[in-house]
Short mmCIF file of C-alpha atoms in Angstrom, two decimals:
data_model
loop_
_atom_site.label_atom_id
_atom_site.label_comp_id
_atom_site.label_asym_id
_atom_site.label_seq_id
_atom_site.Cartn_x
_atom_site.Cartn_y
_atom_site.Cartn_z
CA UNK A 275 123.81 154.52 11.93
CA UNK A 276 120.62 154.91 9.90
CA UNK A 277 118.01 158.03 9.97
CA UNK A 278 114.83 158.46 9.08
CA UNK A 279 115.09 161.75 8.59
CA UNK A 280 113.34 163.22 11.15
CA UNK A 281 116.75 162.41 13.46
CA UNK A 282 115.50 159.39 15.97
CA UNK A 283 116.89 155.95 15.11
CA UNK A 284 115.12 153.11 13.87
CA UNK A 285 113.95 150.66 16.99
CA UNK A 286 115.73 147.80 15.55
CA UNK A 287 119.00 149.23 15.66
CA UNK A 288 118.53 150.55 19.03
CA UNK A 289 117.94 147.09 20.38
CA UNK A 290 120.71 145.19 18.53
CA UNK A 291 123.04 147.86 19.58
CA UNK A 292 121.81 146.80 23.67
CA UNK A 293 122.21 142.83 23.00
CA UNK A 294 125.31 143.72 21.46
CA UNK A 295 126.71 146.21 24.56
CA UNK A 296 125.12 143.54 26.91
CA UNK A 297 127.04 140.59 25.96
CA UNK A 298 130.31 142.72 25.49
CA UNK A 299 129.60 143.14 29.32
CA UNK A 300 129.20 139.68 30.16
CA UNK A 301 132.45 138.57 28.69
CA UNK A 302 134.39 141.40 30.46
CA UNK A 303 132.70 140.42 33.62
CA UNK A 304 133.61 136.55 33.38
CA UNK A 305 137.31 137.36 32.65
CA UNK A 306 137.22 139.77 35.55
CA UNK A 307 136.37 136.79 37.94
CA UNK A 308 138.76 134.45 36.26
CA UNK A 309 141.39 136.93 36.75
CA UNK A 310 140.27 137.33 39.89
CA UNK A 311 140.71 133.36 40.93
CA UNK A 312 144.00 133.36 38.66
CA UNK A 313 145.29 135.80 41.01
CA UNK A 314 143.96 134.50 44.09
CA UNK A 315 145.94 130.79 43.50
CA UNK A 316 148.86 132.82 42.24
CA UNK A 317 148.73 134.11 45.81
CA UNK A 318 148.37 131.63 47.99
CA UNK A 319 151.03 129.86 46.03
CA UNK A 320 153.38 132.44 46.44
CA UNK A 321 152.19 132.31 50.45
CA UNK A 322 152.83 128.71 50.81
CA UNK A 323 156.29 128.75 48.94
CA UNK A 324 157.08 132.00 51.02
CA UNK A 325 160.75 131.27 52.83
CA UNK A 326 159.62 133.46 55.64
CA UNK A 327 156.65 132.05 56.19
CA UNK A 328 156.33 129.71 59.41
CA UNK A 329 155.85 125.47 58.75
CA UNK A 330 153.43 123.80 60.18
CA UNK A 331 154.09 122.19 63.83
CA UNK A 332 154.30 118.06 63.16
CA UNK A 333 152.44 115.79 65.31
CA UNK A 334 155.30 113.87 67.86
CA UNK A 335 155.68 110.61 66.74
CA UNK A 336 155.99 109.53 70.13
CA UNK A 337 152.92 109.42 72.03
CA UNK A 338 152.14 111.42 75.42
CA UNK A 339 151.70 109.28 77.84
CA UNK A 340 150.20 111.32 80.78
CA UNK A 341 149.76 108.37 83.22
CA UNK A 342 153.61 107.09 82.89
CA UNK A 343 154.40 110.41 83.93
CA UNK A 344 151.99 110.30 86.85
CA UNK A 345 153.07 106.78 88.18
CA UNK A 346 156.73 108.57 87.94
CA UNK A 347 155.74 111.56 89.90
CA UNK A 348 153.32 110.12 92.68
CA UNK A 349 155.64 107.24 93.78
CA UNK A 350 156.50 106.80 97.41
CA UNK A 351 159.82 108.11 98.34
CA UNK A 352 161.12 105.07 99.79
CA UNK A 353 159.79 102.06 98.25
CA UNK A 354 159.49 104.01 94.61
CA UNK A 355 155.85 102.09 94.02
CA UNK A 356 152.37 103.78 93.81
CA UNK A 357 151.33 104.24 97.28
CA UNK A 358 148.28 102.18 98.22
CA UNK A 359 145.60 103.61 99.78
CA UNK A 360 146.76 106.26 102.04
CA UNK A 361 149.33 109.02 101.29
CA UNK A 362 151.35 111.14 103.52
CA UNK A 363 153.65 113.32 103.08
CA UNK A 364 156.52 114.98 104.72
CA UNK A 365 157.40 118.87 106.24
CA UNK A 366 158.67 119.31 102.76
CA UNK A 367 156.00 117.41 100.28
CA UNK A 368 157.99 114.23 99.65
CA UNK A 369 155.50 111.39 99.40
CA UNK A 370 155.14 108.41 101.72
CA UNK A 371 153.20 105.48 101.84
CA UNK A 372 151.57 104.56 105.34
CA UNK A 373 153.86 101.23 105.13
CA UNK A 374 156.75 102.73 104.74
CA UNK A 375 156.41 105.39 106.62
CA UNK A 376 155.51 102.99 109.47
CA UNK A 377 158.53 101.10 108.97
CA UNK A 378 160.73 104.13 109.51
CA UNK A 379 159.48 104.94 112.84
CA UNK A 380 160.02 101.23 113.34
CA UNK A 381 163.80 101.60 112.52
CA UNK A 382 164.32 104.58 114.53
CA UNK A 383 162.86 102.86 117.48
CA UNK A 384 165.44 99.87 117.14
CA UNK A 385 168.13 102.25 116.57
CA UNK A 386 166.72 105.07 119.19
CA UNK A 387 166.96 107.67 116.78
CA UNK A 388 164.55 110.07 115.08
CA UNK A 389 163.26 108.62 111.47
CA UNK A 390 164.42 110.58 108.56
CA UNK A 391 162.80 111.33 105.23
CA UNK A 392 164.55 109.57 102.26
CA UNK A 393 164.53 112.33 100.47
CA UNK A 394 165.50 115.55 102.44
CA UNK A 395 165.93 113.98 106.04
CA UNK A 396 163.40 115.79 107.35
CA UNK A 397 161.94 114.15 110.57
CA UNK A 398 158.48 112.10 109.94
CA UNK A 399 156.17 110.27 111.54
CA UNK A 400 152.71 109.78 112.23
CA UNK A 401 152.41 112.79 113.65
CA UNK A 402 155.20 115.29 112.24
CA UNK A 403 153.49 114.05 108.42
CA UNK A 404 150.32 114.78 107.10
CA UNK A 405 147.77 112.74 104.84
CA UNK A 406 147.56 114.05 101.53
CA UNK A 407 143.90 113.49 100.23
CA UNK A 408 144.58 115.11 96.34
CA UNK A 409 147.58 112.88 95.94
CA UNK A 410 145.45 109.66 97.43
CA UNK A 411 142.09 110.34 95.01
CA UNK A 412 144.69 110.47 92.06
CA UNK A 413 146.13 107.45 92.44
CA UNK A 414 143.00 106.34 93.03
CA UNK A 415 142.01 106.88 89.83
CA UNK A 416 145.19 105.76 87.82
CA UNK A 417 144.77 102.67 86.05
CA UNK A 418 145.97 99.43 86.96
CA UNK A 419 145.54 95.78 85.27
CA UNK A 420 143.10 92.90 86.76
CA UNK A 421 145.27 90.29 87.17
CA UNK A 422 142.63 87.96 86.09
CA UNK A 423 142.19 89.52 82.97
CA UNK A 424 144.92 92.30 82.22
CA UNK A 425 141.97 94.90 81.91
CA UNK A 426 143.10 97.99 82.68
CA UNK A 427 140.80 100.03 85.41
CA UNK A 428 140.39 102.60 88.02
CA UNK A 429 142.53 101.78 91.09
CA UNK A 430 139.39 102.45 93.31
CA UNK A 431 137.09 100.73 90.79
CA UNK A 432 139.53 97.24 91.49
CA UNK A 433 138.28 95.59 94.06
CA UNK A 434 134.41 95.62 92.73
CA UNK A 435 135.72 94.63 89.61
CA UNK A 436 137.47 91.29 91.10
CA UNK A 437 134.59 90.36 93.03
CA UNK A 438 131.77 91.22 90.96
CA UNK A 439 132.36 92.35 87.08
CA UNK A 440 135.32 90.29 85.98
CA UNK A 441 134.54 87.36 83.90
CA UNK A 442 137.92 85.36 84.48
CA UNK A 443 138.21 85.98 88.23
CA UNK A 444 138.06 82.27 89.72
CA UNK A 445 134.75 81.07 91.46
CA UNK A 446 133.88 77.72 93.20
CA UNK A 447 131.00 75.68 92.35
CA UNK A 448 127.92 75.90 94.16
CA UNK A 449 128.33 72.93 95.58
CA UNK A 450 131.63 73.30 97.24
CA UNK A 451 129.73 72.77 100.68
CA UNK A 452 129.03 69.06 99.50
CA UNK A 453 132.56 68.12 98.41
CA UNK A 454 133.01 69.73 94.40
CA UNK A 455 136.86 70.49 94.37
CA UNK A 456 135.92 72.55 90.83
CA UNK A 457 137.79 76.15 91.00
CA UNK A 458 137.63 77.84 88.05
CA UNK A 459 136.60 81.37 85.60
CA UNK A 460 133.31 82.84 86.15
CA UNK A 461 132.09 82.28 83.05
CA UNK A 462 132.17 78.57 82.93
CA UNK A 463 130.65 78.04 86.36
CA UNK A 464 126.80 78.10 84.96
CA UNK A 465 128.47 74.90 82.69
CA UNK A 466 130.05 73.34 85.27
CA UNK A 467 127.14 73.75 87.45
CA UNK A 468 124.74 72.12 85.19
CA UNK A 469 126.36 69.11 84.81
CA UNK A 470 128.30 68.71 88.43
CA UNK A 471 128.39 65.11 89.63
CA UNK A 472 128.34 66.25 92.96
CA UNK A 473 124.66 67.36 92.64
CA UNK A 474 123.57 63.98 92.11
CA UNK A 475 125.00 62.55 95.67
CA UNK A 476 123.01 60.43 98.14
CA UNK A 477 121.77 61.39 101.52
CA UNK A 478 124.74 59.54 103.30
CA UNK A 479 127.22 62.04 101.21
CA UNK A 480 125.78 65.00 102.11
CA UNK A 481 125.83 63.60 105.89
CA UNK A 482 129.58 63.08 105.29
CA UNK A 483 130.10 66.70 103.98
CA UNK A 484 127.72 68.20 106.60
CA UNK A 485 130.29 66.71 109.49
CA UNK A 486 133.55 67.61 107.89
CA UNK A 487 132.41 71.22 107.88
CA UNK A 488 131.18 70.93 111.24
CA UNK A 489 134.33 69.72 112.15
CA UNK A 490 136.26 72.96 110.52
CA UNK A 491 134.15 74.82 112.41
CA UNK A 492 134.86 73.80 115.49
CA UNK A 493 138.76 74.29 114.80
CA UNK A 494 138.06 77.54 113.78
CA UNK A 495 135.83 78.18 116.76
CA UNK A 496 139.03 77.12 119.38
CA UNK A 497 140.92 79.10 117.26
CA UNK A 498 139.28 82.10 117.58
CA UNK A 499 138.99 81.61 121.72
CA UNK A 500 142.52 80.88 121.68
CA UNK A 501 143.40 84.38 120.81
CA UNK A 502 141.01 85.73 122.35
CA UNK A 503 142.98 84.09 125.92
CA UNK A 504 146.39 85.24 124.55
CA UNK A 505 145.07 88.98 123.67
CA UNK A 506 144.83 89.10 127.30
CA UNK A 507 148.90 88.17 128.02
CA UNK A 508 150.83 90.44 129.92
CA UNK A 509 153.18 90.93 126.55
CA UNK A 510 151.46 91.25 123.32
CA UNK A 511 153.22 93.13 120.38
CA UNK A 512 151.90 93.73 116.90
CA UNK A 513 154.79 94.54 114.16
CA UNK A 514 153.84 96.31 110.78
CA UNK A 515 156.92 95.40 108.32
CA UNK A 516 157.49 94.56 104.67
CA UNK A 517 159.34 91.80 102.45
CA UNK A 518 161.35 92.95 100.06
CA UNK A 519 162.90 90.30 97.50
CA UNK A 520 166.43 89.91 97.81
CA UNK A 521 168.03 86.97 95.73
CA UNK A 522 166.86 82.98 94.28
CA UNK A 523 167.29 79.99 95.44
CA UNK A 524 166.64 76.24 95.33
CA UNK A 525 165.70 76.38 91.84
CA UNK A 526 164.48 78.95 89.64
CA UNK A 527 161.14 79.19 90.52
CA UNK A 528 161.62 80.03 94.06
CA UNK A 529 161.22 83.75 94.92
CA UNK A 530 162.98 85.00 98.51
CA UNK A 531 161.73 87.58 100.53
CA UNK A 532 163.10 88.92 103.81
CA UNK A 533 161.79 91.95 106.30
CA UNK A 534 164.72 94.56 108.07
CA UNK A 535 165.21 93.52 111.61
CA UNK A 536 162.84 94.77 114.23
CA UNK A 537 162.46 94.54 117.69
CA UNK A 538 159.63 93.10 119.84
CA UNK A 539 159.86 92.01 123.73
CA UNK A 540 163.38 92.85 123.66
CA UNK A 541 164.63 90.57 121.27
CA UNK A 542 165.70 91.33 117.67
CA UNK A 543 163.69 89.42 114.54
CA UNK A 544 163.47 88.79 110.99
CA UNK A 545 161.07 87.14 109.25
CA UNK A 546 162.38 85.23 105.69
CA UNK A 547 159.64 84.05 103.26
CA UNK A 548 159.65 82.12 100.02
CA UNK A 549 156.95 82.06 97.47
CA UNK A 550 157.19 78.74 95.49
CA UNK A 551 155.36 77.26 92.86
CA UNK A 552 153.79 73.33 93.31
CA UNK A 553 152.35 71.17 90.51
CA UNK A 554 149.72 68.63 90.54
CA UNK A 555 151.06 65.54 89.07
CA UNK A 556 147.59 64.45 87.82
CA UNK A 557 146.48 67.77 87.01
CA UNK A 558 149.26 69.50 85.66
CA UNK A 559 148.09 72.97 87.32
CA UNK A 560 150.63 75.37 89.03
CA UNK A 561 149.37 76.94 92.45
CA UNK A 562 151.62 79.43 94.38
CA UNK A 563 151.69 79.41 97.86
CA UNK A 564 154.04 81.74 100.29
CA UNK A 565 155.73 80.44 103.14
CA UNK A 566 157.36 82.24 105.93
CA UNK A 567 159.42 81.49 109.21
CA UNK A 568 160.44 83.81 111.87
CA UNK A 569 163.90 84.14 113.16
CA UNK A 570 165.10 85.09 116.52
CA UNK A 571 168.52 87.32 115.83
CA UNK A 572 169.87 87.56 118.95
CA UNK A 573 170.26 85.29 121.80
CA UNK A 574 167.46 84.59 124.32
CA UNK A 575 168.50 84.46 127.96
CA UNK A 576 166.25 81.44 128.80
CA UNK A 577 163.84 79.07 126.92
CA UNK A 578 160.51 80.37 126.14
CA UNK A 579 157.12 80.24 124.23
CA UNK A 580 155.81 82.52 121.55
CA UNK A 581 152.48 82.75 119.58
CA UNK A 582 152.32 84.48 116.38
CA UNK A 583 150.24 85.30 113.77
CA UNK A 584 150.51 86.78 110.60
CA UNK A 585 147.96 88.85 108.74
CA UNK A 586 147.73 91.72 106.12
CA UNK A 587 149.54 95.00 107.40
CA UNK A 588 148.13 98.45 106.67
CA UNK A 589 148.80 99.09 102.67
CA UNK A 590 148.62 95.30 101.93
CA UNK A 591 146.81 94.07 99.34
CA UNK A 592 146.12 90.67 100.20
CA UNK A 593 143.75 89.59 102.80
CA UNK A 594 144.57 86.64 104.68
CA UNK A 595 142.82 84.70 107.23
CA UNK A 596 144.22 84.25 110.86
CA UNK A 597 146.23 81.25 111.89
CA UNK A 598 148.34 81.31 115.09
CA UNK A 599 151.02 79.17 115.64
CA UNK A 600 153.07 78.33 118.93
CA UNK A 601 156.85 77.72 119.01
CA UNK A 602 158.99 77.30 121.51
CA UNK A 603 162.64 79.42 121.48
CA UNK A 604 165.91 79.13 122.96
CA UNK A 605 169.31 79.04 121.77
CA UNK A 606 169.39 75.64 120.27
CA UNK A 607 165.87 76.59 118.22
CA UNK A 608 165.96 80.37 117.01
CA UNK A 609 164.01 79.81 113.83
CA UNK A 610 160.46 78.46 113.14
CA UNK A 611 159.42 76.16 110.89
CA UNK A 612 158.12 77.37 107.36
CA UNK A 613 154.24 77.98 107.95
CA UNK A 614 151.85 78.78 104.55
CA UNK A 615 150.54 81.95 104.70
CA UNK A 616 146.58 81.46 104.68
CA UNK A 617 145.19 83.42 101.34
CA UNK A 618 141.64 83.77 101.38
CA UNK A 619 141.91 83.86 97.75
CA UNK A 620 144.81 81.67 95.98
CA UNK A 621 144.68 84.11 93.00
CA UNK A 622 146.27 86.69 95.33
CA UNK A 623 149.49 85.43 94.65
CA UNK A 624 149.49 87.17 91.17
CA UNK A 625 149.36 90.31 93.27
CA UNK A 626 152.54 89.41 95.74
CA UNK A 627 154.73 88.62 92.82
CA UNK A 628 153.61 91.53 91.00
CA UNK A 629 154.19 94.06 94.26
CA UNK A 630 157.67 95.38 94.96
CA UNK A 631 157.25 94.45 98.68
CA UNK A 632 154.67 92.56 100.57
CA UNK A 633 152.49 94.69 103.69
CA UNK A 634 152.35 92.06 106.61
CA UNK A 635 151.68 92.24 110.33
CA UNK A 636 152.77 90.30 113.03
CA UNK A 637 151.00 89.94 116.44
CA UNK A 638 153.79 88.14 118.74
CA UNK A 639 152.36 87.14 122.09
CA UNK A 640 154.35 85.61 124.57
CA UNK A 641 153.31 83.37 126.99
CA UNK A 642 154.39 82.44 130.69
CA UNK A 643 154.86 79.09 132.13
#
């Protein structure tokens, strides 16, 4: 290092010697921090490659189906089907649907003895079981397909979506009341409507359509006063049971149904139904209708007349409108003749076929002469 003599160094020096020291400390710095990441990767290699070190838990294939395992759980004990709508349940917790649990105390009243839980033969009945709300809202809100258009909703959230929201649920024309035959999807009726011939039909027409519905009326009216007259009878019995399917016959696309033998004003029945499947020759279409007879199983001691009538039993599904029929039994004649079971909406077949069993009741009246 240079002196002047008077022993301070020369300013020059002093400052290369600091650019000097300064960049010798930025190069040590920078391979400090690239050491530093070096090591860093080095360890985090060495973690991932670790033996001991736990994998990562895969994602299941398979995916968790949470309402399978619901409709598995919250099935009726009996009938093993989502009861529909109200739930009760047995001294133990077994489930029970109000049909089925109404058809047991049926059965034990035939065969005089106490009904019995499926499950752990506990007694039940309307009053030994109790309604379970929590089990009835969560079916409620398990989904279930339109059978219009395979949508899957809400249970509650079904009916309101039939009548109102779905766009493939089937609708008559407008002018139905004035002869139009047209049945079809909801969102074709503003087309068909537009151009419907029966909107252009004279005043004589419309006088022809006015009297025909008059004329349904009045049936209906007689009808309805008919009952009325036999709901006073000395001997008037109403029977909740179900149809279960049981085997085919007379072709492939006839489905059999029968109910368990019951008793009503001392007599043993059965009822035996068939849903079968008609097409239009000119049409092509397929409509399914069910038909039903009623069967006397044991001998009656003398000849008599019944009225019955069939509607939807408590857990049904489909609404049907009243028709009463009379019949006359003995021992010769112990079995109606098949009667159509009146569907306010022909779509609701979808839903019988679909159902494991079919909710009906039966009024029986019988009358004295």
């Amino acid at each position: 290092m240079a002196d002047n003599g008077t022993g301070e160094q020369n300013p020059s020096e002093t400052a290369a010697s600091a650019t000097v020291a300064s960049d010798g400390n930025d190069n040590g710095n920078q391979q400090q921090r690239a050491t530093t990441v070096s090591r860093s990767k080095e360890n985090l290699e060495d973690e991932n490659s670790s033996p001991s070190k736990k994998p990562r838990l895969e994602v299941e294939k398979e995916e968790y189906n949470l309402e399978e395992r619901l409709n598995n759980i919250l099935r009726c004990s009996r009938c093993q089907d989502l009861p529909n709508p109200t739930v009760y349940q047995c001294a133990n917790g077994h489930l029970l649907c109000i049909g089925c649990l109404l058809e047991l105390s049926a059965e034990g009243r035939v065969l005089n003895t106490q009904a019995a839980c499926p499950q752990c033969d506990c007694a039940v009945s309307l009053r030994q079981c109790t309604r379970n709300l929590v089990i009835e809202k969560t079916v409620a809100e398990l989904p279930i397909a339109c059978p219009f258009c395979q949508k899957l909703i809400p249970r509650h959230e079904l009916c309101n979506h039939k009548t109102e929201q779905c766009l493939k649920r089937p609708v008559q024309c407008k002018y139905s009341s004035v002869g139009c035959d047209w049945v079809g999807e909801f969102r074709s009726l503003d087309a068909h409507e537009t151009f419907c011939p029966s909107q252009m039909k004279t005043g004589r027409d419309l006088i022809d359509s006015v009297q025909r519905m008059e004329e349904t009326k009045d049936r209906e009216m007689q009808m309805y006063k008919r009952l009325l007259e036999l709901l006073s009878c000395e001997k008037v019995e109403l029977i909740d049971f179900k149809l279960q399917p049981y085997h085919k016959e007379f072709g492939q696309n006839d489905l059999w149904y029968e109910s368990r033998t019951f008793a009503a004003h001392d007599l043993s029945w059965m009822v035996h139904a068939c849903v079968r499947c008609r097409q239009d020759p000119v049409t092509g279409s397929v409509t399914r209708c069910l038909g039903y007879k009623l069967m006397l199983r044991s001998k009656p001691p003398v000849r008599f007349q019944m009225s019955y009538m069939l509607v939807k039993g408590p857990g049904g599904m489909v609404i049907m409108d009243p028709m009463l029929y009379d019949f006359r039994f003995s021992e010769e004649d112990m079995e109606t003749p098949f009667r159509d079971a009146p569907c306010q909406d022909p779509s609701d077949m979808c839903a019988l076929l679909a159902a494991k069993s079919i909710h009906l009741r039966l009024a029986l009246m019988q009358v004295k002469k």
